[in-house]
GROMACS .gro file of C-alpha atoms in nm:
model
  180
    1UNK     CA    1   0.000   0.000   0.000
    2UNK     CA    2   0.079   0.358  -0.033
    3UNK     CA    3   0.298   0.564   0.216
    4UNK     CA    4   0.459   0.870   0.306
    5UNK     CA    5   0.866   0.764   0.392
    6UNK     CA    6   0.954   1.040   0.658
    7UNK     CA    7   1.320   1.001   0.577
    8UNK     CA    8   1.361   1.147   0.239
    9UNK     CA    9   1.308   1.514   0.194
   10UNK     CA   10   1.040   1.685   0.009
   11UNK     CA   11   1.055   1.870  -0.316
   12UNK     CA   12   0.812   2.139  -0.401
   13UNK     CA   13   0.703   2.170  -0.742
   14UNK     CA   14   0.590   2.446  -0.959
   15UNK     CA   15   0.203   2.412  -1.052
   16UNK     CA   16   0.012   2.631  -1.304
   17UNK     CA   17  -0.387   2.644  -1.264
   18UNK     CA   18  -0.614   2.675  -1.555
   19UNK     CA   19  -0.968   2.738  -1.536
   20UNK     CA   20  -1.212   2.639  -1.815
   21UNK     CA   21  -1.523   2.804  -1.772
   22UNK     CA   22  -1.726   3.056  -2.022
   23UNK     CA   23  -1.886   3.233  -1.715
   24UNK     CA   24  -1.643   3.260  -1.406
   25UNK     CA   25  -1.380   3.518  -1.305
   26UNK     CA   26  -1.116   3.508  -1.056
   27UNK     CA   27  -1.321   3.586  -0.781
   28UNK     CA   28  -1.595   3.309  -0.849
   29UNK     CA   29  -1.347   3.050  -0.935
   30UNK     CA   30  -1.437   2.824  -0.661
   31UNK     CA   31  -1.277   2.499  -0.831
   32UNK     CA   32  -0.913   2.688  -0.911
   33UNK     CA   33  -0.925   2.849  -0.570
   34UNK     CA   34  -0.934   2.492  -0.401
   35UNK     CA   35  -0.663   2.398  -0.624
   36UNK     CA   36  -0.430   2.683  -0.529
   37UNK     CA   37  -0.530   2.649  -0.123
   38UNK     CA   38  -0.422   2.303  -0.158
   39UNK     CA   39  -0.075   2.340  -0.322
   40UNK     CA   40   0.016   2.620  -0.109
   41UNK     CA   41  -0.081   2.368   0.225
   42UNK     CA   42   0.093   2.075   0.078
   43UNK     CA   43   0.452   2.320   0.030
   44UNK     CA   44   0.434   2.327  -0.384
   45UNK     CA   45   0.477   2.662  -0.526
   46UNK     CA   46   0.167   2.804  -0.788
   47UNK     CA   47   0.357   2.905  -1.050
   48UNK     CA   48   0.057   3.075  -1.231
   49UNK     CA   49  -0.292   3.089  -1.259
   50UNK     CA   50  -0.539   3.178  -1.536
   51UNK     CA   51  -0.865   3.142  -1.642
   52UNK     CA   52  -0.989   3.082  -1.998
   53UNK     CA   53  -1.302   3.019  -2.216
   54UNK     CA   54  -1.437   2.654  -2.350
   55UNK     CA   55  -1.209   2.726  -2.678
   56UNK     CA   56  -1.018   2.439  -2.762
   57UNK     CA   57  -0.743   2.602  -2.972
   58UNK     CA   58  -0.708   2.878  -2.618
   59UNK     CA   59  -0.686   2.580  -2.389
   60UNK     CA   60  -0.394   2.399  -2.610
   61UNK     CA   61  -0.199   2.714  -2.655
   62UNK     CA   62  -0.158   2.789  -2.280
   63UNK     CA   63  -0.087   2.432  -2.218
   64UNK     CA   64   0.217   2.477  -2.488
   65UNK     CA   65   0.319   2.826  -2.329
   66UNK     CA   66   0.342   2.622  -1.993
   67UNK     CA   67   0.520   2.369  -2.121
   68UNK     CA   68   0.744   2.565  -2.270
   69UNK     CA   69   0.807   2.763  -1.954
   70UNK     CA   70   1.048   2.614  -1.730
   71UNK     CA   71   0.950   2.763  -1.443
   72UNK     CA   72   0.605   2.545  -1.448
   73UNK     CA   73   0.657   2.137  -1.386
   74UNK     CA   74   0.273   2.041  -1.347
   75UNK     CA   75  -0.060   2.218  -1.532
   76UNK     CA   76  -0.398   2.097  -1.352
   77UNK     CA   77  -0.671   2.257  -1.504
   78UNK     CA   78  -1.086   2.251  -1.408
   79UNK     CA   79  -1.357   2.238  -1.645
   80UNK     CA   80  -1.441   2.113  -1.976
   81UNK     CA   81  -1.420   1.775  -1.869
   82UNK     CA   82  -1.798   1.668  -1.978
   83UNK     CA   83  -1.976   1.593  -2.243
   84UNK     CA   84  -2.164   1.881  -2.360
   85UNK     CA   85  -2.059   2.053  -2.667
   86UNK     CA   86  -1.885   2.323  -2.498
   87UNK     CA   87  -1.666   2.066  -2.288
   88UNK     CA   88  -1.331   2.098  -2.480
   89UNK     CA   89  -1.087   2.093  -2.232
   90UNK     CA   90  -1.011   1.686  -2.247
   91UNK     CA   91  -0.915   1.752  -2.662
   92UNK     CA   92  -0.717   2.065  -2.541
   93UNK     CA   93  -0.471   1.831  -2.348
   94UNK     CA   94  -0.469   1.564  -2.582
   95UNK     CA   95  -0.354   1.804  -2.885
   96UNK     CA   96  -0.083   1.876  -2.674
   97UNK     CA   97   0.057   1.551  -2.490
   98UNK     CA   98   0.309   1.343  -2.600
   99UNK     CA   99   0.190   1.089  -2.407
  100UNK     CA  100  -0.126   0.997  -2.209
  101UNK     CA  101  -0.149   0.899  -1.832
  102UNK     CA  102  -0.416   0.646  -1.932
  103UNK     CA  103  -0.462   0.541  -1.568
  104UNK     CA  104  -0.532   0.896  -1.411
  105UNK     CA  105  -0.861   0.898  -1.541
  106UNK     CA  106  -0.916   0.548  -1.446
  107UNK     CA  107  -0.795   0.618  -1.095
  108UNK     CA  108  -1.045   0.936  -1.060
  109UNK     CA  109  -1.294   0.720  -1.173
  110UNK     CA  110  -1.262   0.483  -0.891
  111UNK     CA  111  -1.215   0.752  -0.663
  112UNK     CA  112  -1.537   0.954  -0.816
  113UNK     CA  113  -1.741   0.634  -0.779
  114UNK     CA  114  -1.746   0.653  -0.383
  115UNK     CA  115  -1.838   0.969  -0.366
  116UNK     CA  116  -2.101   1.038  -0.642
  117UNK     CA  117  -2.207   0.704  -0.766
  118UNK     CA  118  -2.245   0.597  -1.121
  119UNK     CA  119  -2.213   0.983  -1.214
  120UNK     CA  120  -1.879   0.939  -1.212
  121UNK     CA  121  -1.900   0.808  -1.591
  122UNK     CA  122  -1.990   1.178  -1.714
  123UNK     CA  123  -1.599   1.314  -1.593
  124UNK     CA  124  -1.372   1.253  -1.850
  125UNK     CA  125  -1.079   1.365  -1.646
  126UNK     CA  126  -0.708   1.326  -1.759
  127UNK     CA  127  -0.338   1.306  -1.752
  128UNK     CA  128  -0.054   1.318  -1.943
  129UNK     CA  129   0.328   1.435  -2.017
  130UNK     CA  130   0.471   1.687  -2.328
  131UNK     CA  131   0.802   1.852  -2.267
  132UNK     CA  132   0.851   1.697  -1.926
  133UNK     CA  133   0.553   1.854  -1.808
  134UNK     CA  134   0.275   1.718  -1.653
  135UNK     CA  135  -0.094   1.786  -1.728
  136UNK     CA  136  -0.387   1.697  -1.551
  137UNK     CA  137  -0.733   1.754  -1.632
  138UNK     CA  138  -0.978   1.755  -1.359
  139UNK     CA  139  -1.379   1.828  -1.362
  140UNK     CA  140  -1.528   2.169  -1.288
  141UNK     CA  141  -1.701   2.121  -0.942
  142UNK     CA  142  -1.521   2.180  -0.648
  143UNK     CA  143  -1.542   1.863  -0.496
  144UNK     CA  144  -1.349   1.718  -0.815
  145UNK     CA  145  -1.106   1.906  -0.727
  146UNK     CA  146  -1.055   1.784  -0.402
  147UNK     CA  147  -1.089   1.475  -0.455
  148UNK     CA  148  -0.849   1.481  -0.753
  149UNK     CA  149  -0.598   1.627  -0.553
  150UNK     CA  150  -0.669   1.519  -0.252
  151UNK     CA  151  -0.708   1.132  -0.367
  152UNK     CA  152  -0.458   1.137  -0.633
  153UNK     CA  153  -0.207   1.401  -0.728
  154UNK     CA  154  -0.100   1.521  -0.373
  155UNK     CA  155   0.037   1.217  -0.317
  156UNK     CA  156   0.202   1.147  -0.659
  157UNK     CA  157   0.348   1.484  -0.654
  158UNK     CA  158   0.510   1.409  -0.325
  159UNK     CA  159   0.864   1.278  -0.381
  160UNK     CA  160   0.841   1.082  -0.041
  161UNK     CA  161   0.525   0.906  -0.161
  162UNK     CA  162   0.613   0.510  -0.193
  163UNK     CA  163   0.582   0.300  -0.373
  164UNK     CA  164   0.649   0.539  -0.677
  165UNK     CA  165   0.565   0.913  -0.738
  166UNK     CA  166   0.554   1.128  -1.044
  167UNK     CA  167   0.834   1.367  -0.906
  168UNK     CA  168   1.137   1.089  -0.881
  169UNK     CA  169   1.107   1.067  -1.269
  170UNK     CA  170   1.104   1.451  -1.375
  171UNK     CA  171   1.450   1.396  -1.493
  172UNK     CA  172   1.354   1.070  -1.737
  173UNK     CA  173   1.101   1.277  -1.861
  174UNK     CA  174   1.257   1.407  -2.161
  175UNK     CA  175   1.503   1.154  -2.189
  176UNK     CA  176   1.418   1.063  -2.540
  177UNK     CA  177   1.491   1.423  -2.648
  178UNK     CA  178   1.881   1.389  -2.564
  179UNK     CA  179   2.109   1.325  -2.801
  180UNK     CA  180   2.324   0.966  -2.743
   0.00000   0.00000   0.00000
């Protein structure tokens, strides 16, 4: 099972926060709020925060510009995981990953199923890796959000987290980009 191992240090990370909504601003953004109170209490850094409309090609290019940046090492974003026509956010990622965390989604299934029941199957939430970022999209309500982080990424972006966390392998990452 999973644990916490006291003895090794932990490493804060740099987390950008997108919101996906058509209708909120900063001050409404109950869902990206909850994200950014919970980095800041688990020690990671927010390394930027924005909020944009259901427009696919928007969504994508901020998710490159973070990537890009190397001051960012995770993206979670909120909203635009469902299945309305407006929900865009779950194409967004994918036009940008290089490769898909197949198993996050799974996971927040699972993790949606205790709390909400067969709703669960309308999130389409997801993860995945470009430019040895990671990107995570979660639903729009706030209690996605908590559990998603709560549940899931807190501990995987907690270098002490055993058996295995997403932080040990920032540097393999982009190994396939270096030159042998």
């Amino acid at each position: 099972m999973s644990r916490i191992d006291e003895t090794k240090d932990f490493i804060p990370v740099r987390i950008a926060v997108l919101t996906v909504s058509d209708s909120r601003s900063l001050d409404q953004d109950r869902s990206g709020q909850v994200l950014v109170d919970r980095i800041a209490a688990a020690g990671h850094t927010l390394a930027d925060r924005r909020i944009l409309p259901d427009e696919r090609d928007q969504i994508a290019a901020q998710l490159r510009t973070w990537v890009a940046d190397p001051e960012v090492d995770v993206v979670i974003s909120t909203g635009g995981t469902g299945l309305t026509g407006r929900d865009v956010t779950v194409e967004a990622h994918r036009d940008v990953y290089e490769k898909e965390i197949e198993a996050f989604g799974t996971v927040f299934t699972i993790v949606s199923m205790q709390k909400i029941g067969t709703s669960a199957v309308q999130s389409r939430a997801t993860g995945g890796v470009a430019g040895g970022t990671y990107l995570f999209a979660l639903p729009g309500s706030p209690g996605a959000c908590k559990d998603g982080w709560d549940e899931i990424l807190s501990l995987q972006l907690d270098y002490r987290h055993r058996p295995c966390n997403f932080v040990e392998i920032f540097p393999r990452l982009t190994e396939h980009q270096r030159r042998k």
